[in-house]
């Protein structure tokens, strides 16, 4: 009997009644195909190892084989195949996930709200304001997506859900190794290559070490084109070309084809030691460095895959994570300690010349001068910024035997993240008097330190009322604290210096060598949130459940001293779900219907003013109603089908008022941004014998409905609606003994998907020149691998 791997994600446009009809039809068909069955999937969504089909939580999981089959290598790749997940991204390392439509379109400023989706690498949260770690995925056990509030077990920033990346652990029982080599070419772009490898080495009978390494070079596909730009006030023409036409001046960053290249390399090492039959320790270390050039968005007004940038745009993102897991037994109880330390450092250079140009074009009346008071011919701004994160987390939990009629899990959690923020907005030739003190050429400086701390006690108690009926209740009591201190703003001599900057200094510098401190504030919150679940097992293959759960996101500090602190927001989830297997585990249909109420929404935005400074307010409530379906079918001895879809109706339930004394900028009934109403995917894989080996053909399709990138009506009018799109990936290959060959075509029809639309500054000024982050164009590649 050939065991086929579970295919977790399928597309269907059927309503629920038609999906139920499909169950009986597929089950009947499966009964005629013989003994083909789907593979069981083990997850740790409830912090215990459990069969996916026995977990009364909406979970989508992709295991090692499925990640390889779908050619998943990073963040953008796996969220594409998770129907309940949407995302925004402006480039590698800047991706943010959203689940079940819980999104407000915030601008993710460093002093803004925490994300609504918790991202985990093994046991450690890796969520940052900038975005989750863009971990290269190789030798990964699985990716789990837990939809809905996960506040009881996972805490802050798991308000709308949690995504977990689980690495393969050392195995003392056997030696294993493998490597993969890949080359690819992008349509009208460059060529890239990937090299990956792992080795698992037993040490005696009670220990093992696992080593993993990767190098990934992704080519560019967006062209920086030579484009002249003339400033209204000075009349000076600048152009991003080394050979400027008469009357124009060359800027530092020049036109270049395929300018958005990405290089990623890293390694992971883990050691497992079985101290005895009851206790195991697993220390692990991972490090990665990722560098990228150029912009990952094209300018709509310049045409397909074209952009005009005048100052260098680069990003360097590197991190190191050290982790320790201790697992043991005290009597019949399981004890787990998981601790980790993460250090992430980012260095970013960004072109900000749009800001200067469009303000000048609009006749704002503000212009920059040199030391002699003469207006600068080229007032273009550019940014040099760094973000230094340090995060430690510690969790200890105790659980009773899972086969007890009355069972529990209790634990304690602590995490602290320190974020050093540095942003230097510069103008070449800017006068010293206008520059921030001690920083010649700097118009605006941000040097701040943000600290976020979480303390929590959590627990869940389950009781089997009968063999079929189980009741579960959980609580999480937490305290959070967020502080922000340092300097932000202009010099005293700048026209807006009496609004933000040195004019508001109240103490000497406390951070690096900024002129002074003009911001120092702290906010703390504490609360207890519940989870209640009722599960009824119809038989060994089918169950239904009902859940109420609450998620939360901590409040924080506004760096604008004129704006009060913002409070926590909460998400209440009411859910009915089912997990079913049919025809001897040859067909599965899982799903959930839910309603979520999002209250006191935290929203960060740039107010329409002379100086755009991000403001965060609690304003408005929303309601999300949805349906999730997840299916897998072992259709025959060689064919598997699978996938899922999510339908959402997410809208405001009251007018959105960013300014309590101003008009509504988004009326009641407005659709929430980022997430489409419908997202789905379908995967079909056919395997067949070829001589003494096996061949395969696979087709995977993703459909994403239309969506908005912002919540407010004025921004929507400027940026427009993001069109729906469909992307198809195809692959074919051959495996014999330990060797495998694969030919793949990703985005086979070269769809230009609109993943995210934005303006370089406030849309009332720069929105006339929107940028679109798009999917990678058609990519053709060849992969060779060996496992032994």
PDB file of C-alpha atoms in Angstrom, residues 316-553:
ATOM      1  CA  UNK A 316      20.613  44.501   5.528  1.00  0.00           C
ATOM      2  CA  UNK A 317      18.720  42.265   7.934  1.00  0.00           C
ATOM      3  CA  UNK A 318      20.615  39.875  10.174  1.00  0.00           C
ATOM      4  CA  UNK A 319      19.580  37.927  13.241  1.00  0.00           C
ATOM      5  CA  UNK A 320      20.881  35.399  15.726  1.00  0.00           C
ATOM      6  CA  UNK A 321      18.662  33.233  17.904  1.00  0.00           C
ATOM      7  CA  UNK A 322      19.860  31.044  20.780  1.00  0.00           C
ATOM      8  CA  UNK A 323      17.280  28.730  22.312  1.00  0.00           C
ATOM      9  CA  UNK A 324      17.099  26.080  25.014  1.00  0.00           C
ATOM     10  CA  UNK A 325      14.314  23.560  25.538  1.00  0.00           C
ATOM     11  CA  UNK A 326      14.179  21.246  28.567  1.00  0.00           C
ATOM     12  CA  UNK A 327      11.598  18.466  28.571  1.00  0.00           C
ATOM     13  CA  UNK A 328      11.009  16.057  31.414  1.00  0.00           C
ATOM     14  CA  UNK A 329       8.588  14.141  33.558  1.00  0.00           C
ATOM     15  CA  UNK A 330       7.785  14.579  37.234  1.00  0.00           C
ATOM     16  CA  UNK A 331       5.782  11.528  38.130  1.00  0.00           C
ATOM     17  CA  UNK A 332       3.040  11.377  35.500  1.00  0.00           C
ATOM     18  CA  UNK A 333       3.285  15.066  34.663  1.00  0.00           C
ATOM     19  CA  UNK A 334       5.165  16.592  31.709  1.00  0.00           C
ATOM     20  CA  UNK A 335       7.302  19.647  32.385  1.00  0.00           C
ATOM     21  CA  UNK A 336       8.645  21.885  29.609  1.00  0.00           C
ATOM     22  CA  UNK A 337      10.889  24.944  29.844  1.00  0.00           C
ATOM     23  CA  UNK A 338      11.518  26.937  26.681  1.00  0.00           C
ATOM     24  CA  UNK A 339      13.812  29.947  26.691  1.00  0.00           C
ATOM     25  CA  UNK A 340      15.305  31.935  23.843  1.00  0.00           C
ATOM     26  CA  UNK A 341      17.287  35.062  23.092  1.00  0.00           C
ATOM     27  CA  UNK A 342      16.965  36.854  19.759  1.00  0.00           C
ATOM     28  CA  UNK A 343      19.127  39.670  18.421  1.00  0.00           C
ATOM     29  CA  UNK A 344      18.079  41.283  15.164  1.00  0.00           C
ATOM     30  CA  UNK A 345      19.876  44.205  13.504  1.00  0.00           C
ATOM     31  CA  UNK A 346      18.609  46.022  10.424  1.00  0.00           C
ATOM     32  CA  UNK A 347      20.294  48.732   8.376  1.00  0.00           C
ATOM     33  CA  UNK A 348      18.161  50.485   5.765  1.00  0.00           C
ATOM     34  CA  UNK A 349      18.842  53.223   3.220  1.00  0.00           C
ATOM     35  CA  UNK A 350      15.751  54.641   1.569  1.00  0.00           C
ATOM     36  CA  UNK A 351      15.024  57.197  -1.121  1.00  0.00           C
ATOM     37  CA  UNK A 352      12.610  59.830   0.219  1.00  0.00           C
ATOM     38  CA  UNK A 353      12.832  62.277  -2.649  1.00  0.00           C
ATOM     39  CA  UNK A 354       9.128  61.952  -3.473  1.00  0.00           C
ATOM     40  CA  UNK A 355       8.368  63.726  -0.220  1.00  0.00           C
ATOM     41  CA  UNK A 356      10.451  66.777  -1.153  1.00  0.00           C
ATOM     42  CA  UNK A 357       9.350  66.843  -4.773  1.00  0.00           C
ATOM     43  CA  UNK A 358       5.601  66.621  -4.251  1.00  0.00           C
ATOM     44  CA  UNK A 359       5.559  69.087  -1.375  1.00  0.00           C
ATOM     45  CA  UNK A 360       7.506  71.504  -3.574  1.00  0.00           C
ATOM     46  CA  UNK A 361       5.225  70.806  -6.517  1.00  0.00           C
ATOM     47  CA  UNK A 362       2.214  71.571  -4.362  1.00  0.00           C
ATOM     48  CA  UNK A 363       3.648  74.933  -3.339  1.00  0.00           C
ATOM     49  CA  UNK A 364       3.831  74.213   0.387  1.00  0.00           C
ATOM     50  CA  UNK A 365       5.892  77.367   0.972  1.00  0.00           C
ATOM     51  CA  UNK A 366       8.592  75.399   2.792  1.00  0.00           C
ATOM     52  CA  UNK A 367      12.029  75.196   1.240  1.00  0.00           C
ATOM     53  CA  UNK A 368      15.468  74.218   2.476  1.00  0.00           C
ATOM     54  CA  UNK A 369      18.581  76.418   2.310  1.00  0.00           C
ATOM     55  CA  UNK A 370      22.350  76.043   2.604  1.00  0.00           C
ATOM     56  CA  UNK A 371      24.664  77.791   5.082  1.00  0.00           C
ATOM     57  CA  UNK A 372      24.365  81.063   3.140  1.00  0.00           C
ATOM     58  CA  UNK A 373      20.581  80.994   3.222  1.00  0.00           C
ATOM     59  CA  UNK A 374      20.344  80.156  -0.481  1.00  0.00           C
ATOM     60  CA  UNK A 375      17.562  77.707  -1.386  1.00  0.00           C
ATOM     61  CA  UNK A 376      18.929  74.312  -2.364  1.00  0.00           C
ATOM     62  CA  UNK A 377      18.570  73.417  -6.008  1.00  0.00           C
ATOM     63  CA  UNK A 378      17.968  69.756  -5.100  1.00  0.00           C
ATOM     64  CA  UNK A 379      16.102  69.466  -1.767  1.00  0.00           C
ATOM     65  CA  UNK A 380      15.616  65.699  -2.080  1.00  0.00           C
ATOM     66  CA  UNK A 381      15.566  63.741   1.149  1.00  0.00           C
ATOM     67  CA  UNK A 382      17.017  60.310   1.810  1.00  0.00           C
ATOM     68  CA  UNK A 383      16.937  58.168   4.947  1.00  0.00           C
ATOM     69  CA  UNK A 384      19.530  56.134   6.767  1.00  0.00           C
ATOM     70  CA  UNK A 385      17.964  54.026   9.486  1.00  0.00           C
ATOM     71  CA  UNK A 386      18.793  51.192  11.847  1.00  0.00           C
ATOM     72  CA  UNK A 387      16.623  48.990  14.036  1.00  0.00           C
ATOM     73  CA  UNK A 388      18.315  46.939  16.749  1.00  0.00           C
ATOM     74  CA  UNK A 389      16.078  44.394  18.451  1.00  0.00           C
ATOM     75  CA  UNK A 390      16.869  42.304  21.506  1.00  0.00           C
ATOM     76  CA  UNK A 391      14.228  39.860  22.682  1.00  0.00           C
ATOM     77  CA  UNK A 392      14.279  37.292  25.432  1.00  0.00           C
ATOM     78  CA  UNK A 393      11.423  34.962  26.266  1.00  0.00           C
ATOM     79  CA  UNK A 394      10.914  32.319  28.921  1.00  0.00           C
ATOM     80  CA  UNK A 395       8.048  29.891  29.366  1.00  0.00           C
ATOM     81  CA  UNK A 396       7.554  26.996  31.765  1.00  0.00           C
ATOM     82  CA  UNK A 397       4.507  24.761  31.649  1.00  0.00           C
ATOM     83  CA  UNK A 398       3.261  21.645  33.372  1.00  0.00           C
ATOM     84  CA  UNK A 399       0.685  19.286  31.896  1.00  0.00           C
ATOM     85  CA  UNK A 400      -1.086  16.201  33.174  1.00  0.00           C
ATOM     86  CA  UNK A 401      -1.363  12.956  31.162  1.00  0.00           C
ATOM     87  CA  UNK A 402      -3.370  13.550  27.993  1.00  0.00           C
ATOM     88  CA  UNK A 403      -5.405  10.343  28.484  1.00  0.00           C
ATOM     89  CA  UNK A 404      -6.761  11.401  31.892  1.00  0.00           C
ATOM     90  CA  UNK A 405     -10.453  12.174  32.040  1.00  0.00           C
ATOM     91  CA  UNK A 406      -9.628  15.406  33.868  1.00  0.00           C
ATOM     92  CA  UNK A 407      -6.469  17.007  32.537  1.00  0.00           C
ATOM     93  CA  UNK A 408      -4.805  20.369  32.736  1.00  0.00           C
ATOM     94  CA  UNK A 409      -2.009  22.541  31.414  1.00  0.00           C
ATOM     95  CA  UNK A 410      -0.641  25.456  33.446  1.00  0.00           C
ATOM     96  CA  UNK A 411       2.260  27.749  32.787  1.00  0.00           C
ATOM     97  CA  UNK A 412       4.028  31.068  33.223  1.00  0.00           C
ATOM     98  CA  UNK A 413       5.467  33.315  30.530  1.00  0.00           C
ATOM     99  CA  UNK A 414       7.756  36.341  30.376  1.00  0.00           C
ATOM    100  CA  UNK A 415       9.192  38.231  27.445  1.00  0.00           C
ATOM    101  CA  UNK A 416      11.053  41.493  26.961  1.00  0.00           C
ATOM    102  CA  UNK A 417      11.855  43.202  23.698  1.00  0.00           C
ATOM    103  CA  UNK A 418      14.166  46.199  23.454  1.00  0.00           C
ATOM    104  CA  UNK A 419      14.116  48.163  20.222  1.00  0.00           C
ATOM    105  CA  UNK A 420      16.718  50.835  19.500  1.00  0.00           C
ATOM    106  CA  UNK A 421      15.352  53.110  16.781  1.00  0.00           C
ATOM    107  CA  UNK A 422      17.504  55.379  14.619  1.00  0.00           C
ATOM    108  CA  UNK A 423      16.248  57.324  11.590  1.00  0.00           C
ATOM    109  CA  UNK A 424      18.276  60.084   9.949  1.00  0.00           C
ATOM    110  CA  UNK A 425      16.437  62.116   7.279  1.00  0.00           C
ATOM    111  CA  UNK A 426      19.142  63.903   5.299  1.00  0.00           C
ATOM    112  CA  UNK A 427      19.417  66.564   2.573  1.00  0.00           C
ATOM    113  CA  UNK A 428      22.689  67.171   0.755  1.00  0.00           C
ATOM    114  CA  UNK A 429      24.022  70.678   1.450  1.00  0.00           C
ATOM    115  CA  UNK A 430      21.469  71.507   4.159  1.00  0.00           C
ATOM    116  CA  UNK A 431      22.575  74.485   6.269  1.00  0.00           C
ATOM    117  CA  UNK A 432      23.957  73.863   9.756  1.00  0.00           C
ATOM    118  CA  UNK A 433      21.435  76.213  11.371  1.00  0.00           C
ATOM    119  CA  UNK A 434      18.555  74.224   9.921  1.00  0.00           C
ATOM    120  CA  UNK A 435      20.148  70.861  10.719  1.00  0.00           C
ATOM    121  CA  UNK A 436      19.564  69.045  13.994  1.00  0.00           C
ATOM    122  CA  UNK A 437      22.259  70.113  16.472  1.00  0.00           C
ATOM    123  CA  UNK A 438      25.389  68.022  16.052  1.00  0.00           C
ATOM    124  CA  UNK A 439      24.070  66.407  12.874  1.00  0.00           C
ATOM    125  CA  UNK A 440      25.024  68.518   9.798  1.00  0.00           C
ATOM    126  CA  UNK A 441      22.769  67.751   6.853  1.00  0.00           C
ATOM    127  CA  UNK A 442      20.088  66.118   9.027  1.00  0.00           C
ATOM    128  CA  UNK A 443      16.628  67.658   8.710  1.00  0.00           C
ATOM    129  CA  UNK A 444      14.868  65.180  11.017  1.00  0.00           C
ATOM    130  CA  UNK A 445      16.347  62.791  13.564  1.00  0.00           C
ATOM    131  CA  UNK A 446      14.754  59.955  15.516  1.00  0.00           C
ATOM    132  CA  UNK A 447      16.797  58.259  18.252  1.00  0.00           C
ATOM    133  CA  UNK A 448      14.576  56.350  20.616  1.00  0.00           C
ATOM    134  CA  UNK A 449      14.489  53.245  22.743  1.00  0.00           C
ATOM    135  CA  UNK A 450      11.274  51.230  22.936  1.00  0.00           C
ATOM    136  CA  UNK A 451      10.806  48.473  25.526  1.00  0.00           C
ATOM    137  CA  UNK A 452       7.853  46.062  25.558  1.00  0.00           C
ATOM    138  CA  UNK A 453       7.442  43.588  28.425  1.00  0.00           C
ATOM    139  CA  UNK A 454       4.850  40.863  29.005  1.00  0.00           C
ATOM    140  CA  UNK A 455       4.153  38.812  32.125  1.00  0.00           C
ATOM    141  CA  UNK A 456       1.506  36.102  32.094  1.00  0.00           C
ATOM    142  CA  UNK A 457       0.068  33.119  33.952  1.00  0.00           C
ATOM    143  CA  UNK A 458      -2.055  30.790  31.859  1.00  0.00           C
ATOM    144  CA  UNK A 459      -3.901  27.524  32.157  1.00  0.00           C
ATOM    145  CA  UNK A 460      -6.443  25.238  30.556  1.00  0.00           C
ATOM    146  CA  UNK A 461      -8.597  22.541  32.150  1.00  0.00           C
ATOM    147  CA  UNK A 462     -10.374  19.818  30.158  1.00  0.00           C
ATOM    148  CA  UNK A 463     -12.946  17.319  31.374  1.00  0.00           C
ATOM    149  CA  UNK A 464     -14.439  14.395  29.445  1.00  0.00           C
ATOM    150  CA  UNK A 465     -18.085  14.533  30.472  1.00  0.00           C
ATOM    151  CA  UNK A 466     -18.636  11.385  28.435  1.00  0.00           C
ATOM    152  CA  UNK A 467     -16.475   9.468  25.991  1.00  0.00           C
ATOM    153  CA  UNK A 468     -17.797  11.781  23.302  1.00  0.00           C
ATOM    154  CA  UNK A 469     -18.262  15.142  25.052  1.00  0.00           C
ATOM    155  CA  UNK A 470     -15.363  17.285  26.368  1.00  0.00           C
ATOM    156  CA  UNK A 471     -15.488  20.677  28.059  1.00  0.00           C
ATOM    157  CA  UNK A 472     -12.411  22.929  28.131  1.00  0.00           C
ATOM    158  CA  UNK A 473     -11.889  26.241  29.855  1.00  0.00           C
ATOM    159  CA  UNK A 474      -8.834  28.462  29.852  1.00  0.00           C
ATOM    160  CA  UNK A 475      -7.641  31.761  31.308  1.00  0.00           C
ATOM    161  CA  UNK A 476      -4.632  33.988  30.780  1.00  0.00           C
ATOM    162  CA  UNK A 477      -3.843  36.685  33.307  1.00  0.00           C
ATOM    163  CA  UNK A 478      -1.349  39.168  31.951  1.00  0.00           C
ATOM    164  CA  UNK A 479       0.419  42.430  32.554  1.00  0.00           C
ATOM    165  CA  UNK A 480       2.073  44.411  29.759  1.00  0.00           C
ATOM    166  CA  UNK A 481       4.274  47.474  29.837  1.00  0.00           C
ATOM    167  CA  UNK A 482       5.478  49.600  26.938  1.00  0.00           C
ATOM    168  CA  UNK A 483       7.846  52.568  27.144  1.00  0.00           C
ATOM    169  CA  UNK A 484       9.277  54.957  24.566  1.00  0.00           C
ATOM    170  CA  UNK A 485      11.990  57.518  25.275  1.00  0.00           C
ATOM    171  CA  UNK A 486      14.548  59.557  23.367  1.00  0.00           C
ATOM    172  CA  UNK A 487      14.534  62.295  20.758  1.00  0.00           C
ATOM    173  CA  UNK A 488      12.487  62.955  17.642  1.00  0.00           C
ATOM    174  CA  UNK A 489      12.116  65.988  15.411  1.00  0.00           C
ATOM    175  CA  UNK A 490      13.739  69.057  13.892  1.00  0.00           C
ATOM    176  CA  UNK A 491      16.187  71.677  15.049  1.00  0.00           C
ATOM    177  CA  UNK A 492      14.923  74.764  16.851  1.00  0.00           C
ATOM    178  CA  UNK A 493      15.644  76.933  13.785  1.00  0.00           C
ATOM    179  CA  UNK A 494      13.493  74.972  11.347  1.00  0.00           C
ATOM    180  CA  UNK A 495      10.044  76.306  10.504  1.00  0.00           C
ATOM    181  CA  UNK A 496       8.385  73.344  12.242  1.00  0.00           C
ATOM    182  CA  UNK A 497      10.949  73.309  15.067  1.00  0.00           C
ATOM    183  CA  UNK A 498       8.431  74.803  17.480  1.00  0.00           C
ATOM    184  CA  UNK A 499       6.158  71.824  16.831  1.00  0.00           C
ATOM    185  CA  UNK A 500       8.447  68.821  16.995  1.00  0.00           C
ATOM    186  CA  UNK A 501      12.087  68.615  18.030  1.00  0.00           C
ATOM    187  CA  UNK A 502      14.630  70.488  20.096  1.00  0.00           C
ATOM    188  CA  UNK A 503      12.175  73.138  21.260  1.00  0.00           C
ATOM    189  CA  UNK A 504      10.598  70.468  23.484  1.00  0.00           C
ATOM    190  CA  UNK A 505      13.789  69.156  25.104  1.00  0.00           C
ATOM    191  CA  UNK A 506      13.473  68.567  28.837  1.00  0.00           C
ATOM    192  CA  UNK A 507      16.685  66.691  29.715  1.00  0.00           C
ATOM    193  CA  UNK A 508      20.153  65.875  28.448  1.00  0.00           C
ATOM    194  CA  UNK A 509      20.633  63.117  25.892  1.00  0.00           C
ATOM    195  CA  UNK A 510      19.798  59.645  27.162  1.00  0.00           C
ATOM    196  CA  UNK A 511      20.272  57.712  23.934  1.00  0.00           C
ATOM    197  CA  UNK A 512      23.450  57.683  21.810  1.00  0.00           C
ATOM    198  CA  UNK A 513      24.330  61.279  20.957  1.00  0.00           C
ATOM    199  CA  UNK A 514      20.987  62.894  20.150  1.00  0.00           C
ATOM    200  CA  UNK A 515      20.741  66.580  21.090  1.00  0.00           C
ATOM    201  CA  UNK A 516      18.466  65.844  24.034  1.00  0.00           C
ATOM    202  CA  UNK A 517      15.462  63.901  25.270  1.00  0.00           C
ATOM    203  CA  UNK A 518      12.014  65.195  24.362  1.00  0.00           C
ATOM    204  CA  UNK A 519       9.974  62.011  24.856  1.00  0.00           C
ATOM    205  CA  UNK A 520       9.807  59.698  27.856  1.00  0.00           C
ATOM    206  CA  UNK A 521       6.565  57.902  28.577  1.00  0.00           C
ATOM    207  CA  UNK A 522       5.329  54.494  29.746  1.00  0.00           C
ATOM    208  CA  UNK A 523       1.977  52.746  29.613  1.00  0.00           C
ATOM    209  CA  UNK A 524       0.948  49.503  31.325  1.00  0.00           C
ATOM    210  CA  UNK A 525      -2.122  47.294  31.111  1.00  0.00           C
ATOM    211  CA  UNK A 526      -3.360  44.178  32.881  1.00  0.00           C
ATOM    212  CA  UNK A 527      -6.343  41.940  32.340  1.00  0.00           C
ATOM    213  CA  UNK A 528      -7.574  38.349  32.245  1.00  0.00           C
ATOM    214  CA  UNK A 529      -8.909  36.808  29.034  1.00  0.00           C
ATOM    215  CA  UNK A 530     -10.894  33.565  28.681  1.00  0.00           C
ATOM    216  CA  UNK A 531     -11.338  30.660  26.300  1.00  0.00           C
ATOM    217  CA  UNK A 532     -14.196  28.136  26.430  1.00  0.00           C
ATOM    218  CA  UNK A 533     -14.548  25.103  24.178  1.00  0.00           C
ATOM    219  CA  UNK A 534     -17.111  22.316  23.847  1.00  0.00           C
ATOM    220  CA  UNK A 535     -16.110  19.325  21.699  1.00  0.00           C
ATOM    221  CA  UNK A 536     -18.384  16.473  20.650  1.00  0.00           C
ATOM    222  CA  UNK A 537     -16.854  13.415  18.955  1.00  0.00           C
ATOM    223  CA  UNK A 538     -19.468  11.833  16.761  1.00  0.00           C
ATOM    224  CA  UNK A 539     -17.180   8.835  16.196  1.00  0.00           C
ATOM    225  CA  UNK A 540     -13.472   8.138  15.770  1.00  0.00           C
ATOM    226  CA  UNK A 541     -13.396  10.015  12.442  1.00  0.00           C
ATOM    227  CA  UNK A 542     -15.685  12.991  13.023  1.00  0.00           C
ATOM    228  CA  UNK A 543     -16.116  15.711  15.609  1.00  0.00           C
ATOM    229  CA  UNK A 544     -17.705  19.135  15.994  1.00  0.00           C
ATOM    230  CA  UNK A 545     -16.768  21.907  18.381  1.00  0.00           C
ATOM    231  CA  UNK A 546     -17.887  25.324  19.607  1.00  0.00           C
ATOM    232  CA  UNK A 547     -15.422  27.925  20.889  1.00  0.00           C
ATOM    233  CA  UNK A 548     -15.502  31.330  22.481  1.00  0.00           C
ATOM    234  CA  UNK A 549     -12.085  32.972  22.750  1.00  0.00           C
ATOM    235  CA  UNK A 550     -10.719  36.460  23.288  1.00  0.00           C
ATOM    236  CA  UNK A 551      -7.543  38.017  21.950  1.00  0.00           C
ATOM    237  CA  UNK A 552      -5.847  41.232  22.938  1.00  0.00           C
ATOM    238  CA  UNK A 553      -3.193  43.689  21.781  1.00  0.00           C
TER     239      UNK A 553
END
